[in-house]
Amino acid sequence: MKLYFNPQSRAVISKWMLDECGAEYELVPIDFAKREHKTPEFLKINPAGKLPALVDGETRVFEGAAICMYLADKYPQAHLAPKIGSPERGRYLSLMVYSTSQLEPSMSDRLMKVETLPQRGWTDFDTAMNVVEGELGKGPYLFGDWFTAADVMIGSMFIWMRMWGAPTGRPAIDAYVERLLARPHGMKMGG
């Protein structure tokens, strides 16, 4: 497997997931300054010309949530996703999509000090944090003691926020981030 990677990109989330899976993989560095992500060769892997992108044999996967879902299913022994057909699977899939469809854009609005307009299709950041706190419950992870790919996706958003120096003002979310960063394979910036 090859993960197309730049440490200043969302590819660090996919790398975290690969590490949690115990997968063997190669990092393929992408230099943004040289626009390597816009070359015809790379656009065959990800037509959007963005990171992350994963190639596994003949399979190509782009978008962080898709990569995490792919890896969780490819490495069932890592136990990072509910099995297909299990009652928890629907909630897991919902959280995976929520991370990028609601949480990330609302967090971006907050960080850029842009008003979240309802016409844009996502909720405001306070509501998104309320949802995450509700789903987290007593924790320590979104599925209680069970760490899943949903924690990689949801947690990574709050890790990014912390790295940008923006406080959440939510003690439960801050404690969750601490637990995620303390994991042996927790998300690391810089590769």
CSV table of C-alpha atoms in Angstrom, one decimal:
chain,number,residue,atom,x,y,z
A,1,MET,CA,0.0,0.0,0.0
A,2,LYS,CA,1.1,3.5,-0.7
A,3,LEU,CA,-0.1,6.6,1.1
A,4,TYR,CA,0.5,9.8,-0.8
A,5,PHE,CA,1.6,12.1,2.0
A,6,ASN,CA,2.6,15.6,3.0
A,7,PRO,CA,2.9,16.3,6.8
A,8,GLN,CA,1.0,19.6,6.3
A,9,SER,CA,-2.1,17.8,5.0
A,10,ARG,CA,-5.0,15.7,6.1
A,11,ALA,CA,-2.9,12.7,5.1
A,12,VAL,CA,-1.6,12.6,8.7
A,13,ILE,CA,-5.1,11.3,9.6
A,14,SER,CA,-4.8,8.4,7.1
A,15,LYS,CA,-1.3,7.7,8.4
A,16,TRP,CA,-2.7,7.5,12.0
A,17,MET,CA,-5.3,5.0,10.8
A,18,LEU,CA,-2.7,2.9,9.0
A,19,ASP,CA,-0.7,2.8,12.1
A,20,GLU,CA,-3.7,1.8,14.3
A,21,CYS,CA,-4.4,-1.0,11.8
A,22,GLY,CA,-0.8,-2.3,12.0
A,23,ALA,CA,-0.6,-2.0,8.2
A,24,GLU,CA,2.6,-2.2,6.2
A,25,TYR,CA,2.7,0.8,3.9
A,26,GLU,CA,5.0,3.2,2.0
A,27,LEU,CA,4.7,6.9,2.3
A,28,VAL,CA,5.0,8.7,-1.0
A,29,PRO,CA,6.0,12.3,-0.4
A,30,ILE,CA,4.1,14.9,-2.2
A,31,ASP,CA,5.7,18.3,-2.5
A,32,PHE,CA,2.9,21.0,-2.7
A,33,ALA,CA,5.4,23.7,-3.7
A,34,LYS,CA,6.3,21.7,-6.8
A,35,ARG,CA,2.5,21.0,-7.3
A,36,GLU,CA,3.1,17.3,-7.4
A,37,HIS,CA,-0.6,16.8,-6.4
A,38,LYS,CA,-1.7,18.4,-9.7
A,39,THR,CA,0.4,16.2,-12.0
A,40,PRO,CA,-1.5,14.0,-14.5
A,41,GLU,CA,-0.1,10.9,-12.8
A,42,PHE,CA,-1.4,12.0,-9.4
A,43,LEU,CA,-4.8,13.1,-10.8
A,44,LYS,CA,-5.3,9.4,-11.9
A,45,ILE,CA,-5.2,8.5,-8.2
A,46,ASN,CA,-7.2,11.5,-6.9
A,47,PRO,CA,-8.9,13.5,-9.6
A,48,ALA,CA,-9.4,16.3,-7.1
A,49,GLY,CA,-5.7,16.8,-6.8
A,50,LYS,CA,-5.7,16.7,-3.0
A,51,LEU,CA,-4.3,14.6,-0.2
A,52,PRO,CA,-4.9,12.0,1.2
A,53,ALA,CA,-4.8,9.3,-1.4
A,54,LEU,CA,-4.2,5.6,-0.9
A,55,VAL,CA,-3.3,3.0,-3.5
A,56,ASP,CA,-3.6,-0.7,-2.6
A,57,GLY,CA,-2.8,-2.8,-5.6
A,58,GLU,CA,-5.4,-1.9,-8.2
A,59,THR,CA,-7.5,-0.1,-5.6
A,60,ARG,CA,-7.3,3.7,-5.2
A,61,VAL,CA,-9.1,5.5,-2.4
A,62,PHE,CA,-9.2,9.2,-1.7
A,63,GLU,CA,-10.9,11.3,1.0
A,64,GLY,CA,-9.9,10.7,4.6
A,65,ALA,CA,-13.2,9.1,5.8
A,66,ALA,CA,-13.2,6.7,2.8
A,67,ILE,CA,-9.6,5.7,3.5
A,68,CYS,CA,-10.4,5.1,7.1
A,69,MET,CA,-13.5,3.0,6.3
A,70,TYR,CA,-11.6,1.0,3.7
A,71,LEU,CA,-8.7,0.3,6.1
A,72,ALA,CA,-11.0,-0.6,9.0
A,73,ASP,CA,-12.8,-3.2,6.7
A,74,LYS,CA,-9.5,-4.4,5.2
A,75,TYR,CA,-8.0,-5.0,8.6
A,76,PRO,CA,-10.8,-6.6,10.7
A,77,GLN,CA,-8.3,-8.0,13.1
A,78,ALA,CA,-7.5,-4.4,14.3
A,79,HIS,CA,-11.2,-4.2,15.4
A,80,LEU,CA,-11.6,-0.6,14.4
A,81,ALA,CA,-15.1,-0.8,13.0
A,82,PRO,CA,-18.4,-2.7,13.8
A,83,LYS,CA,-19.0,-5.6,11.5
A,84,ILE,CA,-21.3,-5.2,8.6
A,85,GLY,CA,-24.8,-6.2,9.8
A,86,SER,CA,-24.1,-5.4,13.5
A,87,PRO,CA,-26.4,-2.9,15.2
A,88,GLU,CA,-23.5,-0.5,15.9
A,89,ARG,CA,-22.6,-0.2,12.1
A,90,GLY,CA,-25.2,2.5,11.3
A,91,ARG,CA,-24.0,4.8,14.1
A,92,TYR,CA,-20.4,4.2,13.1
A,93,LEU,CA,-21.0,5.1,9.5
A,94,SER,CA,-23.0,8.1,10.5
A,95,LEU,CA,-20.1,9.4,12.7
A,96,MET,CA,-17.6,8.8,9.9
A,97,VAL,CA,-19.6,10.9,7.5
A,98,TYR,CA,-20.5,13.5,10.2
A,99,SER,CA,-16.8,14.2,10.7
A,100,THR,CA,-16.4,15.7,7.3
A,101,SER,CA,-19.9,16.7,6.4
A,102,GLN,CA,-20.8,18.7,9.5
A,103,LEU,CA,-17.9,18.9,12.1
A,104,GLU,CA,-15.1,19.9,9.8
A,105,PRO,CA,-16.9,22.6,7.8
A,106,SER,CA,-18.5,24.1,11.0
A,107,MET,CA,-15.1,24.0,12.7
A,108,SER,CA,-13.6,25.8,9.7
A,109,ASP,CA,-16.2,28.5,9.9
A,110,ARG,CA,-15.4,29.0,13.5
A,111,LEU,CA,-11.7,29.2,12.9
A,112,MET,CA,-12.0,31.6,10.0
A,113,LYS,CA,-14.6,33.6,12.0
A,114,VAL,CA,-17.2,33.1,9.2
A,115,GLU,CA,-20.9,32.9,10.0
A,116,THR,CA,-22.3,29.5,9.4
A,117,LEU,CA,-25.2,30.0,7.0
A,118,PRO,CA,-27.9,27.3,7.0
A,119,GLN,CA,-28.1,27.4,3.2
A,120,ARG,CA,-24.6,25.9,3.1
A,121,GLY,CA,-25.9,22.6,4.5
A,122,TRP,CA,-24.0,22.1,7.7
A,123,THR,CA,-24.7,23.0,11.3
A,124,ASP,CA,-22.9,25.6,13.5
A,125,PHE,CA,-19.9,24.5,15.5
A,126,ASP,CA,-21.5,24.8,18.9
A,127,THR,CA,-24.2,22.4,17.7
A,128,ALA,CA,-21.6,20.0,16.2
A,129,MET,CA,-19.7,20.0,19.5
A,130,ASN,CA,-23.0,19.3,21.3
A,131,VAL,CA,-23.5,16.3,19.0
A,132,VAL,CA,-20.0,15.0,19.6
A,133,GLU,CA,-20.3,15.4,23.4
A,134,GLY,CA,-23.6,13.5,23.3
A,135,GLU,CA,-22.1,10.7,21.2
A,136,LEU,CA,-19.0,10.5,23.4
A,137,GLY,CA,-21.1,10.2,26.5
A,138,LYS,CA,-19.0,9.0,29.4
A,139,GLY,CA,-16.3,7.8,26.9
A,140,PRO,CA,-13.5,7.3,26.9
A,141,TYR,CA,-14.2,6.8,23.2
A,142,LEU,CA,-17.2,7.2,21.0
A,143,PHE,CA,-18.1,3.5,21.5
A,144,GLY,CA,-17.3,3.4,25.2
A,145,ASP,CA,-14.0,1.6,25.8
A,146,TRP,CA,-13.8,0.6,22.1
A,147,PHE,CA,-11.5,2.8,20.0
A,148,THR,CA,-12.7,2.8,16.4
A,149,ALA,CA,-12.0,4.6,13.1
A,150,ALA,CA,-14.8,7.0,14.1
A,151,ASP,CA,-12.5,8.2,16.9
A,152,VAL,CA,-9.7,8.8,14.3
A,153,MET,CA,-12.0,10.9,12.1
A,154,ILE,CA,-13.9,12.8,14.8
A,155,GLY,CA,-10.9,13.1,17.1
A,156,SER,CA,-8.6,14.3,14.4
A,157,MET,CA,-10.8,17.4,13.8
A,158,PHE,CA,-10.3,18.4,17.5
A,159,ILE,CA,-6.6,17.6,17.4
A,160,TRP,CA,-6.2,19.9,14.4
A,161,MET,CA,-8.1,22.6,16.3
A,162,ARG,CA,-5.8,22.3,19.2
A,163,MET,CA,-2.7,22.4,17.0
A,164,TRP,CA,-4.1,25.7,15.6
A,165,GLY,CA,-4.2,27.0,19.1
A,166,ALA,CA,-8.0,27.3,19.2
A,167,PRO,CA,-9.7,26.2,22.5
A,168,THR,CA,-12.9,24.3,22.4
A,169,GLY,CA,-14.1,25.5,25.8
A,170,ARG,CA,-15.4,21.9,26.3
A,171,PRO,CA,-13.7,19.9,29.0
A,172,ALA,CA,-15.1,16.6,27.8
A,173,ILE,CA,-13.8,17.1,24.3
A,174,ASP,CA,-10.4,18.4,25.6
A,175,ALA,CA,-10.1,15.3,27.8
A,176,TYR,CA,-11.0,13.1,24.8
A,177,VAL,CA,-8.2,14.8,22.7
A,178,GLU,CA,-5.8,14.1,25.5
A,179,ARG,CA,-6.7,10.4,25.5
A,180,LEU,CA,-6.3,10.2,21.7
A,181,LEU,CA,-2.9,12.0,21.7
A,182,ALA,CA,-1.8,9.6,24.4
A,183,ARG,CA,-2.4,6.5,22.2
A,184,PRO,CA,0.8,4.8,21.1
A,185,HIS,CA,-0.1,5.4,17.4
A,186,GLY,CA,-1.9,8.7,18.1
A,187,MET,CA,-2.0,11.4,15.3
A,188,LYS,CA,1.4,13.1,14.9
A,189,MET,CA,2.2,16.1,12.8
A,190,GLY,CA,5.3,16.1,10.7
A,191,GLY,CA,5.1,12.5,9.5
